[in-house]
PDB file of C-alpha atoms in Angstrom:
ATOM      1  CA  UNK A  27     115.209  82.101 112.827  1.00  0.00           C
ATOM      2  CA  UNK A  28     111.794  82.324 111.324  1.00  0.00           C
ATOM      3  CA  UNK A  29     110.333  83.295 107.973  1.00  0.00           C
ATOM      4  CA  UNK A  30     108.764  86.403 109.548  1.00  0.00           C
ATOM      5  CA  UNK A  31     112.241  87.582 110.399  1.00  0.00           C
ATOM      6  CA  UNK A  32     113.588  87.213 106.955  1.00  0.00           C
ATOM      7  CA  UNK A  33     110.718  87.997 104.637  1.00  0.00           C
ATOM      8  CA  UNK A  34     110.212  91.146 102.688  1.00  0.00           C
ATOM      9  CA  UNK A  35     107.007  92.848 103.611  1.00  0.00           C
ATOM     10  CA  UNK A  36     106.969  94.701 100.298  1.00  0.00           C
ATOM     11  CA  UNK A  37     104.364  92.644  98.479  1.00  0.00           C
ATOM     12  CA  UNK A  38     103.504  93.819  94.952  1.00  0.00           C
ATOM     13  CA  UNK A  39     100.167  92.403  93.973  1.00  0.00           C
ATOM     14  CA  UNK A  40      99.186  92.815  90.296  1.00  0.00           C
ATOM     15  CA  UNK A  41      96.398  91.311  88.165  1.00  0.00           C
ATOM     16  CA  UNK A  42      96.435  88.737  85.400  1.00  0.00           C
ATOM     17  CA  UNK A  43      95.958  91.366  82.710  1.00  0.00           C
ATOM     18  CA  UNK A  44      99.009  93.353  83.463  1.00  0.00           C
ATOM     19  CA  UNK A  45     101.526  93.032  80.631  1.00  0.00           C
ATOM     20  CA  UNK A  46     104.936  91.748  81.161  1.00  0.00           C
ATOM     21  CA  UNK A  47     106.432  95.137  80.726  1.00  0.00           C
ATOM     22  CA  UNK A  48     104.058  96.666  83.311  1.00  0.00           C
ATOM     23  CA  UNK A  49     104.904  93.843  85.803  1.00  0.00           C
ATOM     24  CA  UNK A  50     108.700  94.261  85.055  1.00  0.00           C
ATOM     25  CA  UNK A  51     108.461  98.174  85.575  1.00  0.00           C
ATOM     26  CA  UNK A  52     106.603  97.715  88.856  1.00  0.00           C
ATOM     27  CA  UNK A  53     109.002  95.044  90.170  1.00  0.00           C
ATOM     28  CA  UNK A  54     112.063  97.097  89.113  1.00  0.00           C
ATOM     29  CA  UNK A  55     110.718 100.223  90.731  1.00  0.00           C
ATOM     30  CA  UNK A  56     110.406  98.367  94.017  1.00  0.00           C
ATOM     31  CA  UNK A  57     113.704  96.433  93.522  1.00  0.00           C
ATOM     32  CA  UNK A  58     111.941  93.093  94.060  1.00  0.00           C
ATOM     33  CA  UNK A  59     112.164  89.815  92.138  1.00  0.00           C
ATOM     34  CA  UNK A  60     108.636  88.512  92.239  1.00  0.00           C
ATOM     35  CA  UNK A  61     105.067  89.663  92.351  1.00  0.00           C
ATOM     36  CA  UNK A  62     101.912  88.086  93.601  1.00  0.00           C
ATOM     37  CA  UNK A  63      99.244  87.710  90.824  1.00  0.00           C
ATOM     38  CA  UNK A  64      95.785  87.802  92.056  1.00  0.00           C
ATOM     39  CA  UNK A  65      93.041  86.665  89.707  1.00  0.00           C
ATOM     40  CA  UNK A  66      89.649  87.787  91.110  1.00  0.00           C
ATOM     41  CA  UNK A  67      87.879  85.513  88.566  1.00  0.00           C
ATOM     42  CA  UNK A  68      89.473  82.441  89.996  1.00  0.00           C
ATOM     43  CA  UNK A  69      90.043  83.661  93.550  1.00  0.00           C
ATOM     44  CA  UNK A  70      93.511  82.319  93.221  1.00  0.00           C
ATOM     45  CA  UNK A  71      96.990  83.630  93.950  1.00  0.00           C
ATOM     46  CA  UNK A  72      99.891  82.987  91.801  1.00  0.00           C
ATOM     47  CA  UNK A  73     103.358  84.266  91.485  1.00  0.00           C
ATOM     48  CA  UNK A  74     105.458  85.733  88.480  1.00  0.00           C
ATOM     49  CA  UNK A  75     109.140  86.204  88.865  1.00  0.00           C
ATOM     50  CA  UNK A  76     111.860  88.005  87.117  1.00  0.00           C
ATOM     51  CA  UNK A  77     112.913  84.692  85.657  1.00  0.00           C
ATOM     52  CA  UNK A  78     109.458  84.175  84.166  1.00  0.00           C
ATOM     53  CA  UNK A  79     109.612  87.582  82.440  1.00  0.00           C
ATOM     54  CA  UNK A  80     113.201  86.981  81.247  1.00  0.00           C
ATOM     55  CA  UNK A  81     112.304  83.545  79.834  1.00  0.00           C
ATOM     56  CA  UNK A  82     109.293  85.058  78.011  1.00  0.00           C
ATOM     57  CA  UNK A  83     111.130  88.014  76.498  1.00  0.00           C
ATOM     58  CA  UNK A  84     114.234  85.867  75.753  1.00  0.00           C
ATOM     59  CA  UNK A  85     112.065  83.501  73.786  1.00  0.00           C
ATOM     60  CA  UNK A  86     110.864  86.409  71.578  1.00  0.00           C
ATOM     61  CA  UNK A  87     107.499  87.214  73.094  1.00  0.00           C
ATOM     62  CA  UNK A  88     106.350  90.780  72.990  1.00  0.00           C
ATOM     63  CA  UNK A  89     106.362  92.078  76.656  1.00  0.00           C
ATOM     64  CA  UNK A  90     103.730  94.799  75.561  1.00  0.00           C
ATOM     65  CA  UNK A  91     101.285  92.159  74.461  1.00  0.00           C
ATOM     66  CA  UNK A  92     101.930  89.238  76.733  1.00  0.00           C
ATOM     67  CA  UNK A  93      99.997  89.272  79.998  1.00  0.00           C
ATOM     68  CA  UNK A  94     101.099  87.924  83.289  1.00  0.00           C
ATOM     69  CA  UNK A  95      98.379  85.376  83.298  1.00  0.00           C
ATOM     70  CA  UNK A  96     100.124  83.402  80.636  1.00  0.00           C
ATOM     71  CA  UNK A  97     103.366  83.264  82.663  1.00  0.00           C
ATOM     72  CA  UNK A  98     102.153  82.995  86.271  1.00  0.00           C
ATOM     73  CA  UNK A  99     102.870  80.025  88.401  1.00  0.00           C
ATOM     74  CA  UNK A 100      99.545  79.003  89.847  1.00  0.00           C
ATOM     75  CA  UNK A 101     100.679  75.793  91.572  1.00  0.00           C
ATOM     76  CA  UNK A 102     102.235  77.753  94.394  1.00  0.00           C
ATOM     77  CA  UNK A 103     103.819  76.578  97.638  1.00  0.00           C
ATOM     78  CA  UNK A 104     102.993  79.026 100.361  1.00  0.00           C
ATOM     79  CA  UNK A 105     104.985  79.553 103.564  1.00  0.00           C
ATOM     80  CA  UNK A 106     103.729  80.619 106.981  1.00  0.00           C
ATOM     81  CA  UNK A 107     105.406  83.366 109.009  1.00  0.00           C
ATOM     82  CA  UNK A 108     106.160  80.751 111.664  1.00  0.00           C
ATOM     83  CA  UNK A 109     108.111  78.482 109.496  1.00  0.00           C
ATOM     84  CA  UNK A 110     111.783  78.150 110.215  1.00  0.00           C
ATOM     85  CA  UNK A 111     114.162  79.312 107.531  1.00  0.00           C
ATOM     86  CA  UNK A 112     115.220  75.687 107.241  1.00  0.00           C
ATOM     87  CA  UNK A 113     111.644  74.661 106.321  1.00  0.00           C
ATOM     88  CA  UNK A 114     111.449  77.500 103.769  1.00  0.00           C
ATOM     89  CA  UNK A 115     114.828  76.511 102.284  1.00  0.00           C
ATOM     90  CA  UNK A 116     113.717  72.914 102.092  1.00  0.00           C
ATOM     91  CA  UNK A 117     110.516  73.824 100.336  1.00  0.00           C
ATOM     92  CA  UNK A 118     112.503  75.907  97.796  1.00  0.00           C
ATOM     93  CA  UNK A 119     115.021  73.189  97.212  1.00  0.00           C
ATOM     94  CA  UNK A 120     112.351  70.532  96.768  1.00  0.00           C
ATOM     95  CA  UNK A 121     110.298  72.599  94.542  1.00  0.00           C
ATOM     96  CA  UNK A 122     113.138  74.172  92.450  1.00  0.00           C
ATOM     97  CA  UNK A 123     112.133  77.873  92.964  1.00  0.00           C
ATOM     98  CA  UNK A 124     113.539  80.896  94.716  1.00  0.00           C
ATOM     99  CA  UNK A 125     110.576  82.719  96.135  1.00  0.00           C
ATOM    100  CA  UNK A 126     107.771  81.791  98.550  1.00  0.00           C
ATOM    101  CA  UNK A 127     104.677  83.836  99.136  1.00  0.00           C
ATOM    102  CA  UNK A 128     104.114  84.155 102.897  1.00  0.00           C
ATOM    103  CA  UNK A 129     100.441  83.876 103.927  1.00  0.00           C
ATOM    104  CA  UNK A 130      98.977  84.735 107.206  1.00  0.00           C
ATOM    105  CA  UNK A 131      95.135  84.802 107.681  1.00  0.00           C
ATOM    106  CA  UNK A 132      93.409  85.944 104.527  1.00  0.00           C
ATOM    107  CA  UNK A 133      96.262  86.996 102.318  1.00  0.00           C
ATOM    108  CA  UNK A 134      99.858  87.520 101.578  1.00  0.00           C
ATOM    109  CA  UNK A 135     102.009  89.320 104.233  1.00  0.00           C
ATOM    110  CA  UNK A 136     105.411  88.952 102.617  1.00  0.00           C
ATOM    111  CA  UNK A 137     107.612  87.129 100.263  1.00  0.00           C
ATOM    112  CA  UNK A 138     110.698  85.216 101.265  1.00  0.00           C
ATOM    113  CA  UNK A 139     113.483  84.628  98.774  1.00  0.00           C
ATOM    114  CA  UNK A 140     116.686  82.621  98.753  1.00  0.00           C
ATOM    115  CA  UNK A 141     118.561  85.908  99.014  1.00  0.00           C
ATOM    116  CA  UNK A 142     116.549  86.731 102.164  1.00  0.00           C
ATOM    117  CA  UNK A 143     117.570  83.492 103.772  1.00  0.00           C
ATOM    118  CA  UNK A 144     121.201  83.825 102.779  1.00  0.00           C
ATOM    119  CA  UNK A 145     121.254  87.283 104.279  1.00  0.00           C
ATOM    120  CA  UNK A 146     120.104  85.971 107.606  1.00  0.00           C
ATOM    121  CA  UNK A 147     122.349  82.898 107.652  1.00  0.00           C
ATOM    122  CA  UNK A 148     125.585  84.568 106.380  1.00  0.00           C
ATOM    123  CA  UNK A 149     126.279  86.622 109.498  1.00  0.00           C
ATOM    124  CA  UNK A 150     125.550  83.698 111.753  1.00  0.00           C
ATOM    125  CA  UNK A 151     127.876  81.532 109.761  1.00  0.00           C
ATOM    126  CA  UNK A 152     130.606  84.154 109.879  1.00  0.00           C
ATOM    127  CA  UNK A 153     130.318  84.349 113.651  1.00  0.00           C
ATOM    128  CA  UNK A 154     130.588  80.561 113.921  1.00  0.00           C
ATOM    129  CA  UNK A 155     133.572  80.439 111.618  1.00  0.00           C
ATOM    130  CA  UNK A 156     135.387  83.213 113.592  1.00  0.00           C
ATOM    131  CA  UNK A 157     134.693  81.470 116.879  1.00  0.00           C
ATOM    132  CA  UNK A 158     135.964  78.081 115.528  1.00  0.00           C
TER     133      UNK A 158
END
């Protein structure tokens, strides 16, 4: 199975000046765990996750004053839609993260998470176990 088959095509793109609270509200409303952060001044893409927001708030930072730019991961590993789920899982395991931005052409077309991969693998594993 390929990344394109598992990825979420709901891609929330926010700017570096969004506050953590704004990012959290937007992510919560869409029931997603990560957002792409696009900084037009650097022409770069980054990612902010629910864990980044949780860590910031948990350490006492004000979510109404802190901006996403201070908590965005900019050293991002990107996936391609044609990657296998095994390749995506390997990249996540190697990098120690749970989300990959999926790029195709000029921009993000999806995000694949550990949960997406497990959702795809779990039914296949049940079928194999039942047949065995």
